[in-house]
mmCIF file of C-alpha atoms in Angstrom:
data_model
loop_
_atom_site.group_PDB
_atom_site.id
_atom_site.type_symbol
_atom_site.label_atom_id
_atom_site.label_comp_id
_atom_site.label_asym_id
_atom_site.label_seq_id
_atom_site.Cartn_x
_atom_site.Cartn_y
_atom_site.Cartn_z
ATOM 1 C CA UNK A 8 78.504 104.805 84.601
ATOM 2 C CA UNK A 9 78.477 101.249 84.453
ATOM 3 C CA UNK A 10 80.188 98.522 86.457
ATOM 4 C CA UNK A 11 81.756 94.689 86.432
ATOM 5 C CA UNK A 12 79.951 92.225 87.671
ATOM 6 C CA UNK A 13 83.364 91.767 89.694
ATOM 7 C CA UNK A 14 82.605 94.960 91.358
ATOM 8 C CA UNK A 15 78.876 93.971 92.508
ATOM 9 C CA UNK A 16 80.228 90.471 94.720
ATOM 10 C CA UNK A 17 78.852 91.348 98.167
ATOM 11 C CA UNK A 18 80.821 90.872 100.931
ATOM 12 C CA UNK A 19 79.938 89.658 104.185
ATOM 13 C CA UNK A 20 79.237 92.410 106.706
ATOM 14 C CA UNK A 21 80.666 92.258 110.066
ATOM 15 C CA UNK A 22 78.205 92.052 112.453
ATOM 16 C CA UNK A 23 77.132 94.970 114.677
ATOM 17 C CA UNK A 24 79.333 95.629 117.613
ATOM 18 C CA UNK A 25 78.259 94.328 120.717
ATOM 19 C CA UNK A 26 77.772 97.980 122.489
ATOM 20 C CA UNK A 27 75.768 99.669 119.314
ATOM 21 C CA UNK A 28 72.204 98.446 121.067
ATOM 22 C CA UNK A 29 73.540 100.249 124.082
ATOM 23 C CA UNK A 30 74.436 103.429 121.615
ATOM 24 C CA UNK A 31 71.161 104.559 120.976
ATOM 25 C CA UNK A 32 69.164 101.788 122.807
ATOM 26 C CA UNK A 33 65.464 101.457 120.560
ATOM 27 C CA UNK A 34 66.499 104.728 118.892
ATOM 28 C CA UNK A 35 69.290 102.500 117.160
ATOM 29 C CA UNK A 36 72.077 105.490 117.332
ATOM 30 C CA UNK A 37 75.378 104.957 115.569
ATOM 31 C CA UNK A 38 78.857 106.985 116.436
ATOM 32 C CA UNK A 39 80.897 107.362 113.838
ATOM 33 C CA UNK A 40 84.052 108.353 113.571
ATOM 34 C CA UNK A 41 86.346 109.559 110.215
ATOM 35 C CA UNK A 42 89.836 107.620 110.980
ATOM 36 C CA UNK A 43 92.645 106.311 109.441
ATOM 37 C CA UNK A 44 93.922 110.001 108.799
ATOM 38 C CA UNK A 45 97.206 110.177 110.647
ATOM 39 C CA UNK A 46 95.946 111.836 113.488
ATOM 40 C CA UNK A 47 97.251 109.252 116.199
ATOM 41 C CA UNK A 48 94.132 108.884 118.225
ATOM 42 C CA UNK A 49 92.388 106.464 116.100
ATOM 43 C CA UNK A 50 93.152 103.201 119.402
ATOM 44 C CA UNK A 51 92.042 105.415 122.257
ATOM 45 C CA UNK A 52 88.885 106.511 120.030
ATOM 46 C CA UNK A 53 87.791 103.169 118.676
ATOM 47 C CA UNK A 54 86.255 101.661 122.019
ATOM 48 C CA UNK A 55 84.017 104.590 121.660
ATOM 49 C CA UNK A 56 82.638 104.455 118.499
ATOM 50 C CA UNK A 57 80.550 101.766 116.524
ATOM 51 C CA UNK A 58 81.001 102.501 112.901
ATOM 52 C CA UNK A 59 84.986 103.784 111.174
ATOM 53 C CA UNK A 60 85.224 105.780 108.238
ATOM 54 C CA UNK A 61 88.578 105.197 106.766
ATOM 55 C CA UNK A 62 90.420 107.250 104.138
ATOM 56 C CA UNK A 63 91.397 105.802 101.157
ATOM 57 C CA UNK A 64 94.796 108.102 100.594
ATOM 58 C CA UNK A 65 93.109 110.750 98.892
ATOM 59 C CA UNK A 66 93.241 113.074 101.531
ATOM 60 C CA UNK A 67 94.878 111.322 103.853
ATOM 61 C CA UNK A 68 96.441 108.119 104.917
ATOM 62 C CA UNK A 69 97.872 105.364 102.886
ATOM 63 C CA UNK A 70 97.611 101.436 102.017
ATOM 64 C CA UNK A 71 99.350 100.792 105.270
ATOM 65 C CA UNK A 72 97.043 102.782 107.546
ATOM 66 C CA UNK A 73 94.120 101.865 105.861
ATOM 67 C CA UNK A 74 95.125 98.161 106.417
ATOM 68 C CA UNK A 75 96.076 98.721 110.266
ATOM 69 C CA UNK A 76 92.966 100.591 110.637
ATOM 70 C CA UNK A 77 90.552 97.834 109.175
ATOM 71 C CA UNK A 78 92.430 95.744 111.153
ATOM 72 C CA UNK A 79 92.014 97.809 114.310
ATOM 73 C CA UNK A 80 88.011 98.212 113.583
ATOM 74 C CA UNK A 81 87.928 94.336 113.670
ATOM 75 C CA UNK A 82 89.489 94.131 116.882
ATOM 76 C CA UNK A 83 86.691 96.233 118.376
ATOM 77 C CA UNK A 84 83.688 94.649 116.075
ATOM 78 C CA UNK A 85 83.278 98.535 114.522
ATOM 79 C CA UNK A 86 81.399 98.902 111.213
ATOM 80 C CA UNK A 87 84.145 99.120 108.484
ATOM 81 C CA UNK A 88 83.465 101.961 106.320
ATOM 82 C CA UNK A 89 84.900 104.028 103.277
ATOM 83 C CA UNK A 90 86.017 107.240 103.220
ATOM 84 C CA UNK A 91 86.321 108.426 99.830
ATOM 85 C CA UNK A 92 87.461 111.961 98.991
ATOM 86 C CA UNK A 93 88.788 114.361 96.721
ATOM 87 C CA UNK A 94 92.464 113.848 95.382
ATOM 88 C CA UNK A 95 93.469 116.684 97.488
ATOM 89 C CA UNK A 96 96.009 115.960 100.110
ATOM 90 C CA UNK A 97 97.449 119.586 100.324
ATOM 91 C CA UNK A 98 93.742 120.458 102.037
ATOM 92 C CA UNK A 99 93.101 117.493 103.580
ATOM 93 C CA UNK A 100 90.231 117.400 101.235
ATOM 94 C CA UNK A 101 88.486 119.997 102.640
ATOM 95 C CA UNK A 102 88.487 122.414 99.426
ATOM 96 C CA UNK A 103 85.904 122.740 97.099
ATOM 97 C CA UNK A 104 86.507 121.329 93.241
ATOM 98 C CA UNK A 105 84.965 122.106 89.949
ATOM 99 C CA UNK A 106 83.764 118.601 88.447
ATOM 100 C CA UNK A 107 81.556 116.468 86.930
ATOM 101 C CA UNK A 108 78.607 113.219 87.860
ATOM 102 C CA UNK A 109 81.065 111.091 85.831
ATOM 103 C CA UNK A 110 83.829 112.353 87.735
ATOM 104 C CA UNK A 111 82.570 111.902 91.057
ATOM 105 C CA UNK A 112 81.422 108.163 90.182
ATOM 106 C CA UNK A 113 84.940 107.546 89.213
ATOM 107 C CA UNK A 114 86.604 108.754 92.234
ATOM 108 C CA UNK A 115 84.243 106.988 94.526
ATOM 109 C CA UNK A 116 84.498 104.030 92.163
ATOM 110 C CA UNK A 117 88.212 103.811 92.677
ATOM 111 C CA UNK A 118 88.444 104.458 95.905
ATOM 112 C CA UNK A 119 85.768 101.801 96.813
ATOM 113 C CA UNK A 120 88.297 99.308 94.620
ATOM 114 C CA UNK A 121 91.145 100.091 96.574
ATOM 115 C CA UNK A 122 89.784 99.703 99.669
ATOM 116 C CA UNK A 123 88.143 96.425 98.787
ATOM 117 C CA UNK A 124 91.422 95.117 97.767
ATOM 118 C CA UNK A 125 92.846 95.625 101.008
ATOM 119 C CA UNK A 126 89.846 94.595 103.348
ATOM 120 C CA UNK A 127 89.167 91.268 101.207
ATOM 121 C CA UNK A 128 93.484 90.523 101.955
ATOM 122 C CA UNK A 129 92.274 91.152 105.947
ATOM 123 C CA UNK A 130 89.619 88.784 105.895
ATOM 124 C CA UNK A 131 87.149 92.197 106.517
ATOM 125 C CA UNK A 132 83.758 93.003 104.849
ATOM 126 C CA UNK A 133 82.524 96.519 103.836
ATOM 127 C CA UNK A 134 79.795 97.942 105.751
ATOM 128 C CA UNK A 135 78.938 101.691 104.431
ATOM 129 C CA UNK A 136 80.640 104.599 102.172
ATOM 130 C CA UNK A 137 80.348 108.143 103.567
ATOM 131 C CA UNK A 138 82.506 111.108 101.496
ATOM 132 C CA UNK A 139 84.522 113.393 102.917
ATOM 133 C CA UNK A 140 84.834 116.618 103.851
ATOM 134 C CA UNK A 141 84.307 118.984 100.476
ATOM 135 C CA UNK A 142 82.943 115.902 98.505
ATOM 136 C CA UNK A 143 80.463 115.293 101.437
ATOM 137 C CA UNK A 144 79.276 119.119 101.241
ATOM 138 C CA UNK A 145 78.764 119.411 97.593
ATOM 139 C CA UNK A 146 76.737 116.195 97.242
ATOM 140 C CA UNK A 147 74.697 117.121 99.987
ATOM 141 C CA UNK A 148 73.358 119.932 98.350
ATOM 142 C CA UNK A 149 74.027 119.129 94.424
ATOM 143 C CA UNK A 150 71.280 116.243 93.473
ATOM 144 C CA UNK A 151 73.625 115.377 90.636
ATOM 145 C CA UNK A 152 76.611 115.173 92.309
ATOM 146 C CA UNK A 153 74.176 112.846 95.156
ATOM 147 C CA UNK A 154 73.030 110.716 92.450
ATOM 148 C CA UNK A 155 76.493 110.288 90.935
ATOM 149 C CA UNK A 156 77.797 109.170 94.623
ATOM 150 C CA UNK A 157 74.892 106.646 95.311
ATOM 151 C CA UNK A 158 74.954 105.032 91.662
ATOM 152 C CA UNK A 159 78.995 104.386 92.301
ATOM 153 C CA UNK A 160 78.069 102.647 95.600
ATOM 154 C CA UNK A 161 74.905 100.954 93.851
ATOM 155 C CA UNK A 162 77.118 99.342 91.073
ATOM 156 C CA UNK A 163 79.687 98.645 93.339
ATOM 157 C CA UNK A 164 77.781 96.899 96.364
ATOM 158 C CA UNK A 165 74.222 97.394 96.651
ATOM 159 C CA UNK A 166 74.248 96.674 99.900
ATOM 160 C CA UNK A 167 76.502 99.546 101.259
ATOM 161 C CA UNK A 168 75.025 101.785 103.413
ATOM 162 C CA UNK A 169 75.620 105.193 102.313
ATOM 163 C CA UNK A 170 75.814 107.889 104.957
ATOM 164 C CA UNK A 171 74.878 111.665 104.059
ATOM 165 C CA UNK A 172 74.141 114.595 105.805
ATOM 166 C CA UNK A 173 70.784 114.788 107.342
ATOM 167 C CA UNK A 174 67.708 116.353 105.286
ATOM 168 C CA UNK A 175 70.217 116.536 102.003
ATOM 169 C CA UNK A 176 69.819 115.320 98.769
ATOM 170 C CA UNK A 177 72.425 112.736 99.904
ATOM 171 C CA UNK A 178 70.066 111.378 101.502
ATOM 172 C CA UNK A 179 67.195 111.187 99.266
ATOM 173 C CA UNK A 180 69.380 110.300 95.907
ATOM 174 C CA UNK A 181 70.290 107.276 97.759
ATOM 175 C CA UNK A 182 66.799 106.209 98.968
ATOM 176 C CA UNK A 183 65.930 106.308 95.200
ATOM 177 C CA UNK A 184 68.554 104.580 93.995
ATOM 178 C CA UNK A 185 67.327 101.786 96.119
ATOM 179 C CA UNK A 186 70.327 102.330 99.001
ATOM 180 C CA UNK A 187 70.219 101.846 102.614
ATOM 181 C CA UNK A 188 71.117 104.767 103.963
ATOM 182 C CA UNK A 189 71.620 106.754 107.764
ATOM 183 C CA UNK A 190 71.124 109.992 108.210
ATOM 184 C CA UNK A 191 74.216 111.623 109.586
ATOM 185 C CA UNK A 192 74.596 114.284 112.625
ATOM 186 C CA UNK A 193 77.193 116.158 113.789
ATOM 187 C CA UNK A 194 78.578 116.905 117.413
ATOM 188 C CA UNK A 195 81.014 119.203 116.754
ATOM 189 C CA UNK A 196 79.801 121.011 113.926
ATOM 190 C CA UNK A 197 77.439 124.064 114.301
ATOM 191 C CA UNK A 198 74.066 124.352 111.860
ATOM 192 C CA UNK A 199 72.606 126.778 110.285
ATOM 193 C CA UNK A 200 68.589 127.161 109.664
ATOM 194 C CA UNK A 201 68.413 124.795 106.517
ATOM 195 C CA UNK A 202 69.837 122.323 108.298
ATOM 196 C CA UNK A 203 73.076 122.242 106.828
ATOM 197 C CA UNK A 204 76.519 122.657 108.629
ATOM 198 C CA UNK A 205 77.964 125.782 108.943
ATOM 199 C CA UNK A 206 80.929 126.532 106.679
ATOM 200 C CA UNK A 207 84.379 125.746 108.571
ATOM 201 C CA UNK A 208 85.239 129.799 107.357
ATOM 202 C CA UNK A 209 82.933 131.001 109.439
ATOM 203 C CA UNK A 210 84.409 131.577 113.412
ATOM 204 C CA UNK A 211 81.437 129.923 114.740
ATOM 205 C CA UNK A 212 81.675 126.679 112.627
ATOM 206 C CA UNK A 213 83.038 123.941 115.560
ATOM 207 C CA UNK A 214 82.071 123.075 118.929
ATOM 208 C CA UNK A 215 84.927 123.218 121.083
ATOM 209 C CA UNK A 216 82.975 122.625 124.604
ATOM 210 C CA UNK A 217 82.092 119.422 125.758
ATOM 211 C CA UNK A 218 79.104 120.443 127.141
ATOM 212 C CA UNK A 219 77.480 121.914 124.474
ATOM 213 C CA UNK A 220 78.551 119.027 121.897
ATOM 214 C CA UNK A 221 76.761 116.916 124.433
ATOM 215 C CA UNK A 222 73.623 119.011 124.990
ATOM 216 C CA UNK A 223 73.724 118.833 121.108
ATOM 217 C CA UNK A 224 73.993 115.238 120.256
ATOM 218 C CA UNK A 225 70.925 114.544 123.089
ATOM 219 C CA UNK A 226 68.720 117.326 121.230
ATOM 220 C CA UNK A 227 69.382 115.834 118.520
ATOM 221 C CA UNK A 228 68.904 111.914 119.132
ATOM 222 C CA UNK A 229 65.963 112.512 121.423
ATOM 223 C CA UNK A 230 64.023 115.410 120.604
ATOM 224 C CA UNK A 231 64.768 115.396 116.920
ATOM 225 C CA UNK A 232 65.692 118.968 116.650
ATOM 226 C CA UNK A 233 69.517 120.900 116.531
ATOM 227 C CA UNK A 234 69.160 124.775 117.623
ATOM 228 C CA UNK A 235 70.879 126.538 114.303
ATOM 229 C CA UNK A 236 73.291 129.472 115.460
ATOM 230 C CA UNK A 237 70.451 131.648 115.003
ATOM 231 C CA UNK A 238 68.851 130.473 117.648
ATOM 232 C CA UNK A 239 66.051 128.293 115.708
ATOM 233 C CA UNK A 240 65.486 125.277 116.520
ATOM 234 C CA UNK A 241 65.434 122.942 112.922
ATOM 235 C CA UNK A 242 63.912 119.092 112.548
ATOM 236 C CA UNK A 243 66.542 116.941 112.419
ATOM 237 C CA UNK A 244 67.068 112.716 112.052
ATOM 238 C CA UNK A 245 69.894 111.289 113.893
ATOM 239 C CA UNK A 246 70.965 108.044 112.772
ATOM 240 C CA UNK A 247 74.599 107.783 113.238
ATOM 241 C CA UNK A 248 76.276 111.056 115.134
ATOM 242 C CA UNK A 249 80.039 112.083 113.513
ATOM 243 C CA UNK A 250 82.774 112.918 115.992
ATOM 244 C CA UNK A 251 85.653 114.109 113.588
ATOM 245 C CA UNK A 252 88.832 112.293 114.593
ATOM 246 C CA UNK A 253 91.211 114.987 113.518
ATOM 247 C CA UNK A 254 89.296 117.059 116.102
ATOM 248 C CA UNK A 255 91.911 118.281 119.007
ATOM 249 C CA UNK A 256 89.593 117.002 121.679
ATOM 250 C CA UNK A 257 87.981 114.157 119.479
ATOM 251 C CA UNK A 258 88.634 111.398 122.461
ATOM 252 C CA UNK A 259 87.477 113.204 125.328
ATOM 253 C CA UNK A 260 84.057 113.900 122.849
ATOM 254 C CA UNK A 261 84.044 110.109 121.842
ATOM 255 C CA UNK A 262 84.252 108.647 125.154
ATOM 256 C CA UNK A 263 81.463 111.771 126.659
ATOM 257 C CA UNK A 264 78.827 111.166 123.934
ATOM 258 C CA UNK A 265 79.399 107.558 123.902
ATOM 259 C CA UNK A 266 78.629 107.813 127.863
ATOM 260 C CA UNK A 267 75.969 110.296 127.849
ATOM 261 C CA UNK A 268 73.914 109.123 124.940
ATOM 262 C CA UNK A 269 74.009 105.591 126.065
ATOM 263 C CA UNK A 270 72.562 107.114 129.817
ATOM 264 C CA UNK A 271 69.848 109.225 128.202
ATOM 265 C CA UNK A 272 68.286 106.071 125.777
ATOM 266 C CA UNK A 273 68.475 103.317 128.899
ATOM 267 C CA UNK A 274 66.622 106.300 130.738
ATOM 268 C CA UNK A 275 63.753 106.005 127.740
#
């Protein structure tokens, strides 16, 4: 696992967008949002949202979209972020793999290349790196896998923030490689008592009401808990709250959390 010393050049961050104070207020909340993933929605979401994760073509997307979505991001003064995944188009990356540390830091490692090509060409800087979908779970809960991630994005750019799932070994992996990190929550996503999300098999895994992805997201920023389907309530940090763009009513979420969240912290 070693790097260039072309891969370490920082770049320069763009600045935070003008309404992320107002997301979160003193609590300093982030909405993020996983886009450039041919779902369509990506313009009517963006105003919404204060840090983009965009795919690198593994699972989804392409050169092109990953250009016009940096590009888009920009527009709005979004966080730019990488999306890196699994080579697994046919399941949207979403399906569990058999592999290895060294494996993982190459994926991430070329993914992070590519997308640095294109963002240097647009004039745009790199902000964080959070995984995707089956990548995401399996380093969450595999402290080998975690440390593999957060050493890629170490050698790469040690000042990426890395995003991970809250409570995981994503998390902590990252703190020790010496990473800034935010601890990630999810409104549409369901929990179970460990804290972690509940597996998109199971009938009960999304949040399909607005309500309830609301009352969520406000448990979570302000009280610091998330009510697992059982029914208990678990201790939770909420740094930066995921909306999944591919979700069918991911704008009418994005614009309702951005709303309500930013009502409950000027209420503080």
């Amino acid at each position: 696992m070693k790097s260039t010393s072309e891969d370490n050049t920082s770049q320069s961050r763009p600045s935070q967008p003008d309404h992320a104070s107002a997301i979160g207020g003193q609590a300093g909340i982030d909405i993020n949002c996983d886009m450039g993933e041919g779902i369509g929605n990506d313009e009517a979401i963006m105003p919404f949202i204060t840090s983009a994760n965009i795919a690198c073509g593994y699972h989804a997307g392409d050169e092109e979209t990953m250009r016009t979505t940096i590009q888009l991001a920009m527009r709005h003064g979004v966080n730019i972020g990488v999306h890196p995944s699994f080579f697994d188009r046919a399941n949207f990356g979403r399906t569990e793999m058999k592999t290895t540390p060294e494996e993982v830091y190459q994926l991430i490692r070329d993914q992070l290349i590519l997308f640095k090509k294109i963002a240097a060409a647009g004039g745009a800087g790199m902000h964080h790196v959070k995984p995707h979908g089956a990548l995401y779970n399996m380093a969450a809960r595999d402290a080998a896998l975690a440390k593999a991630v957060a050493q890629a994005v170490k050698d790469f750019d040690a000042n990426l923030v890395l995003f991970g799932l809250s409570g995981s070994v994503s998390i902590s992996e990252a703190k020790a490689a010496g990473l800034q990190t935010r601890s990630e929550v999810f409104a549409d996503r369901t929990y179970q008592d460990n804290g972690s999300l509940t597996p998109r098999s199971q009938p009960n895994a999304l949040i399909e009401d607005e309500t309830k992805a609301i009352q969520q997201v406000l448990q979570m920023v302000i009280k610091k808990t998330v009510t697992a389907v059982s029914g208990k309530e678990v201790p939770i940090i909420a740094e930066t709250v995921c909306i999944h763009g591919d979700g069918k009513n991911a704008v009418r979420f994005a614009k309702a959390i951005f709303q309500a969240v930013n009502k409950a912290t000027e209420a503080q």
